[in-house]
PDB file of C-alpha atoms in Angstrom:
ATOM      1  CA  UNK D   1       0.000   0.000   0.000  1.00  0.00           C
ATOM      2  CA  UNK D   2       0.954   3.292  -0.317  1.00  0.00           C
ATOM      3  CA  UNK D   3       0.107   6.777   0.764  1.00  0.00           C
ATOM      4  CA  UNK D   4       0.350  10.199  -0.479  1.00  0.00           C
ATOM      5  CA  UNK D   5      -0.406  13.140   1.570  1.00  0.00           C
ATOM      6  CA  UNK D   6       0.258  16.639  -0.124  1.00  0.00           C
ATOM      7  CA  UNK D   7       0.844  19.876   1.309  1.00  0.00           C
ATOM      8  CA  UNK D   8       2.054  23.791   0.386  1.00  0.00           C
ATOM      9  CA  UNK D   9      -1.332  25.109  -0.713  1.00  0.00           C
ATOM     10  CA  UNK D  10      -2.242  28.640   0.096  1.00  0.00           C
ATOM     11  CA  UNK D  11      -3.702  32.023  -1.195  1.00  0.00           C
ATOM     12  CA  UNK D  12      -1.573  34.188  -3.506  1.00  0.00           C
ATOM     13  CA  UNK D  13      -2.081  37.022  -5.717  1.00  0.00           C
ATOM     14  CA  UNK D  14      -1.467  37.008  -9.559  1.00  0.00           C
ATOM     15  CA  UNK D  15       2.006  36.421 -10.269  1.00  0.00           C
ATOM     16  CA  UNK D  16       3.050  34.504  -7.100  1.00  0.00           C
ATOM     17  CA  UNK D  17       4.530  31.693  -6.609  1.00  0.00           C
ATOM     18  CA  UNK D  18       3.855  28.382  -4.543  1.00  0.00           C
ATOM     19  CA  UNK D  19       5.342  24.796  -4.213  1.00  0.00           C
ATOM     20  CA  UNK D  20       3.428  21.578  -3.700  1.00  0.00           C
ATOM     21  CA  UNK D  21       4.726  18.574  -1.925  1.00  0.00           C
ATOM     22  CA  UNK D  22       3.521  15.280  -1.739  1.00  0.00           C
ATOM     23  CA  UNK D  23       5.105  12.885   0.690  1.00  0.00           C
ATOM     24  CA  UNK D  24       5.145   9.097   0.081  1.00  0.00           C
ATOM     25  CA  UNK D  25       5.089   6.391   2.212  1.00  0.00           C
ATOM     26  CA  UNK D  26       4.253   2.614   2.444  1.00  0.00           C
ATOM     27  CA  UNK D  27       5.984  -0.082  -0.019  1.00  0.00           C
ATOM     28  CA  UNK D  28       6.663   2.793  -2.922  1.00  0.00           C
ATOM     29  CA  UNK D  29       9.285   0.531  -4.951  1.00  0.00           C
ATOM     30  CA  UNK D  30       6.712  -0.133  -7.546  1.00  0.00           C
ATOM     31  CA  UNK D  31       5.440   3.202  -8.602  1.00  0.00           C
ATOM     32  CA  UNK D  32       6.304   3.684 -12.385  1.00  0.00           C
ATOM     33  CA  UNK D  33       4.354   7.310 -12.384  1.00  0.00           C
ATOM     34  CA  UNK D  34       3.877   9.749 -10.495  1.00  0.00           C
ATOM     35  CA  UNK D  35       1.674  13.183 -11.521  1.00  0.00           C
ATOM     36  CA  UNK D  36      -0.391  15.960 -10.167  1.00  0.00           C
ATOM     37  CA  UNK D  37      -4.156  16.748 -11.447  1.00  0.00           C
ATOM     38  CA  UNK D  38      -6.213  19.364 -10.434  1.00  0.00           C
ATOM     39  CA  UNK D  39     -10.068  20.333  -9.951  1.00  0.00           C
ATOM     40  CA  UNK D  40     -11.974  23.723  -9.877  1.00  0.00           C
ATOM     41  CA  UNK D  41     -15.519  23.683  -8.342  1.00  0.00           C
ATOM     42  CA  UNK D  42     -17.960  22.369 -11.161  1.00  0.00           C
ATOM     43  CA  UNK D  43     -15.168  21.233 -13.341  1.00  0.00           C
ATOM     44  CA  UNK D  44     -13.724  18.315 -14.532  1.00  0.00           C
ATOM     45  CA  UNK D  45     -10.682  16.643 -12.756  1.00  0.00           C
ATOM     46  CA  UNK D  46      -7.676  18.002 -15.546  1.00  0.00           C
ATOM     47  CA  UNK D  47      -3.827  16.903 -15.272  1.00  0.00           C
ATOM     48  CA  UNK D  48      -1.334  18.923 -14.889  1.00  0.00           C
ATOM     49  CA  UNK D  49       2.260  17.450 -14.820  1.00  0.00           C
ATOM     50  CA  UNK D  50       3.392  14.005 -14.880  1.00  0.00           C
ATOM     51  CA  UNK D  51       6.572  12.311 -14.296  1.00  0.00           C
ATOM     52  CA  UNK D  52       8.125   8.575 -15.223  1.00  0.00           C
ATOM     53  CA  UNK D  53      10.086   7.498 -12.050  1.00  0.00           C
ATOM     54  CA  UNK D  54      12.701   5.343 -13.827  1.00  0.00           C
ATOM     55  CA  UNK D  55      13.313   7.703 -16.930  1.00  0.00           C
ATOM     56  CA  UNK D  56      12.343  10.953 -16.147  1.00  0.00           C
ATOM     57  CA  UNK D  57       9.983  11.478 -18.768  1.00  0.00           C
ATOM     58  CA  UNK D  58       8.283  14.487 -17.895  1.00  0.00           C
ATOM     59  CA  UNK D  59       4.893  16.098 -19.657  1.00  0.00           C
ATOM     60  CA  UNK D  60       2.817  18.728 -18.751  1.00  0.00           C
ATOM     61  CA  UNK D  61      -0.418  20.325 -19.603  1.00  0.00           C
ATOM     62  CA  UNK D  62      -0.422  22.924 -22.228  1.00  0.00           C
ATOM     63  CA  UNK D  63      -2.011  25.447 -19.613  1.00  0.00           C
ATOM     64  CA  UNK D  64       0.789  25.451 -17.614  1.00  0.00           C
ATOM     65  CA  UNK D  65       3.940  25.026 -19.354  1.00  0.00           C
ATOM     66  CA  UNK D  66       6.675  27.391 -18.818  1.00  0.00           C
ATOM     67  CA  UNK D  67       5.157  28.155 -15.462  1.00  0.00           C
ATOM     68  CA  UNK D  68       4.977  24.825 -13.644  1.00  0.00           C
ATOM     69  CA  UNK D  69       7.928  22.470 -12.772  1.00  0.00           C
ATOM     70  CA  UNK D  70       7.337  18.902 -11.916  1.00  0.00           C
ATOM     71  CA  UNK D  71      10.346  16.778 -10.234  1.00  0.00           C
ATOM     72  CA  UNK D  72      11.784  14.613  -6.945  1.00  0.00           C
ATOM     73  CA  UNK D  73      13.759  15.017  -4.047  1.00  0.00           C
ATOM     74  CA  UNK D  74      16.776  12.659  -3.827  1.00  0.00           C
ATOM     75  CA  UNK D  75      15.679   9.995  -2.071  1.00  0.00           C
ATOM     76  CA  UNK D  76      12.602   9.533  -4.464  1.00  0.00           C
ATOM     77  CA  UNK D  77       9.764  10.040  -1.329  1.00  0.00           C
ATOM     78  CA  UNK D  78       8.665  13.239  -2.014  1.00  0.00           C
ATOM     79  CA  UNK D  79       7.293  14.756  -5.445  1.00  0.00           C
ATOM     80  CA  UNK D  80       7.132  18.422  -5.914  1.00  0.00           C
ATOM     81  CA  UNK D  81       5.241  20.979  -8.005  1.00  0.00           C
ATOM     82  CA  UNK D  82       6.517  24.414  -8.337  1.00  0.00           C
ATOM     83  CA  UNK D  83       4.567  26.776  -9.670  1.00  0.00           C
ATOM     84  CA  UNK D  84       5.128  30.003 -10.576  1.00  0.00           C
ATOM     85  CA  UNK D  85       3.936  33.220 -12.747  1.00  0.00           C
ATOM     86  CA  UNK D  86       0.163  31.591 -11.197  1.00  0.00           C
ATOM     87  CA  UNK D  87      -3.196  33.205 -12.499  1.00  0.00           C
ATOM     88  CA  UNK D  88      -6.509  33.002 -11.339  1.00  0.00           C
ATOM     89  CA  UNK D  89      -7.123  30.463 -13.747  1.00  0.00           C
ATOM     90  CA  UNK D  90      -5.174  28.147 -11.596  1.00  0.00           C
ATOM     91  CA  UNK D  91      -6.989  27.935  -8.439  1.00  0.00           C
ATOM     92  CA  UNK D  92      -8.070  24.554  -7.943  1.00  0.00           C
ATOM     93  CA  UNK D  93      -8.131  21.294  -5.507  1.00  0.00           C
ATOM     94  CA  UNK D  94      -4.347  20.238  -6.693  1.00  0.00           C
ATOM     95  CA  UNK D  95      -3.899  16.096  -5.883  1.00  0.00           C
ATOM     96  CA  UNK D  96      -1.149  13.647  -6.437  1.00  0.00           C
ATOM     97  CA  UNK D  97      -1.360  10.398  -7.832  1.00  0.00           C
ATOM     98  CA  UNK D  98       0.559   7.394  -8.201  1.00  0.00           C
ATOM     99  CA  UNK D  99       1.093   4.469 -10.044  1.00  0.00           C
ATOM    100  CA  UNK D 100       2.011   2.358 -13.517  1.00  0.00           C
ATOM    101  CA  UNK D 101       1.434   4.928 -16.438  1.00  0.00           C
ATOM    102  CA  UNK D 102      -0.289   7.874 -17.756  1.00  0.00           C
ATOM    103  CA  UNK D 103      -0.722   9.202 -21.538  1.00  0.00           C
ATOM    104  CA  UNK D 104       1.390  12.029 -22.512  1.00  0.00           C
ATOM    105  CA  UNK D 105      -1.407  14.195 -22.761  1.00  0.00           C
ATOM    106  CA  UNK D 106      -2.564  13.420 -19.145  1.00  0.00           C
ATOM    107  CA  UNK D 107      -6.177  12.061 -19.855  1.00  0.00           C
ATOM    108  CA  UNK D 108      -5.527   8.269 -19.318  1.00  0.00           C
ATOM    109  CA  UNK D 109      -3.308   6.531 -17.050  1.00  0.00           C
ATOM    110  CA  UNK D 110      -3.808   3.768 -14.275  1.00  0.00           C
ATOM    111  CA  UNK D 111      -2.641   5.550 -11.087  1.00  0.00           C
ATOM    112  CA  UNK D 112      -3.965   3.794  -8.115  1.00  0.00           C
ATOM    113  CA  UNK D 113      -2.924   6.285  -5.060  1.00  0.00           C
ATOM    114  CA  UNK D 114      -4.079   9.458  -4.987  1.00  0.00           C
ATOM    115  CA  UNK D 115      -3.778  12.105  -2.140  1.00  0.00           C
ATOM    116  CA  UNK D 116      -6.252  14.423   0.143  1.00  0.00           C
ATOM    117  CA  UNK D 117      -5.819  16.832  -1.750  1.00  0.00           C
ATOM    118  CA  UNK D 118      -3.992  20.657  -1.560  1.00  0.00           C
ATOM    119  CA  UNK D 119      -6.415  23.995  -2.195  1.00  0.00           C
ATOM    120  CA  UNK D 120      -4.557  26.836  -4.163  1.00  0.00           C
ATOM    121  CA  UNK D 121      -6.518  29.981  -4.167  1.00  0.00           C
ATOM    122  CA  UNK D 122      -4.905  33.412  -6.955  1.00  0.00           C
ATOM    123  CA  UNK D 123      -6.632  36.160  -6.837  1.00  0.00           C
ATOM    124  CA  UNK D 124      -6.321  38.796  -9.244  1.00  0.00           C
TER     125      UNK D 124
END
């Protein structure tokens, strides 16, 4: 089993900045993906950023390229999201997942763990 808990959510103004964190824990050894989705109120769940544990393949939405960095801490327990340059546009329930894959565009993948859940608020 394994279990995700994410944290680093917060209120920020247009043009801030904030970093996500998602802390693993359990028997992780098996995790092929790991990737960060996000849902507004009365919205779809979208993706946002996903990377491949062994190759570090990463892909990210389209919405938030050039603004949103996706990676790992060295001893592979904690995934991280920074974002930056954020618009009101991005405030949204940001959770992490984990599992075997994902598509590259982020709208299929079999990820079987999936966190509480982080709220991110920009106002304008």
């Amino acid at each position: 089993q394994v279990q995700l808990v994410e944290s680093g959510g917060g209120s920020v103004q247009a043009g801030g900045s904030l970093r996500l964190s998602c802390v693993a824990s359990g028997y992780t050894d098996n995790i092929g993906a790991m990737a960060w989705f996000r849902q507004a109120p009365g919205t779809e769940r979208v993706g946002v950023a996903a990377i491949y544990i062994g190759s570090g393949t990463i892909w990210y939405a389209d919405s938030v390229k050039a603004r949103f960095t996706i990676s790992r801490d060295n001893a592979k327990n904690t995934l991280y999201l920074q974002m930056n340059s954020l618009q009101p546009e991005d405030t949204a329930t940001y959770y992490c997942a984990a599992g075997k894959w994902i598509t590259h565009d982020l709208r299929q993948y079999q990820l079987d763990y999936w966190g509480q859940g982080t709220q991110v608020t920009v106002s304008s």
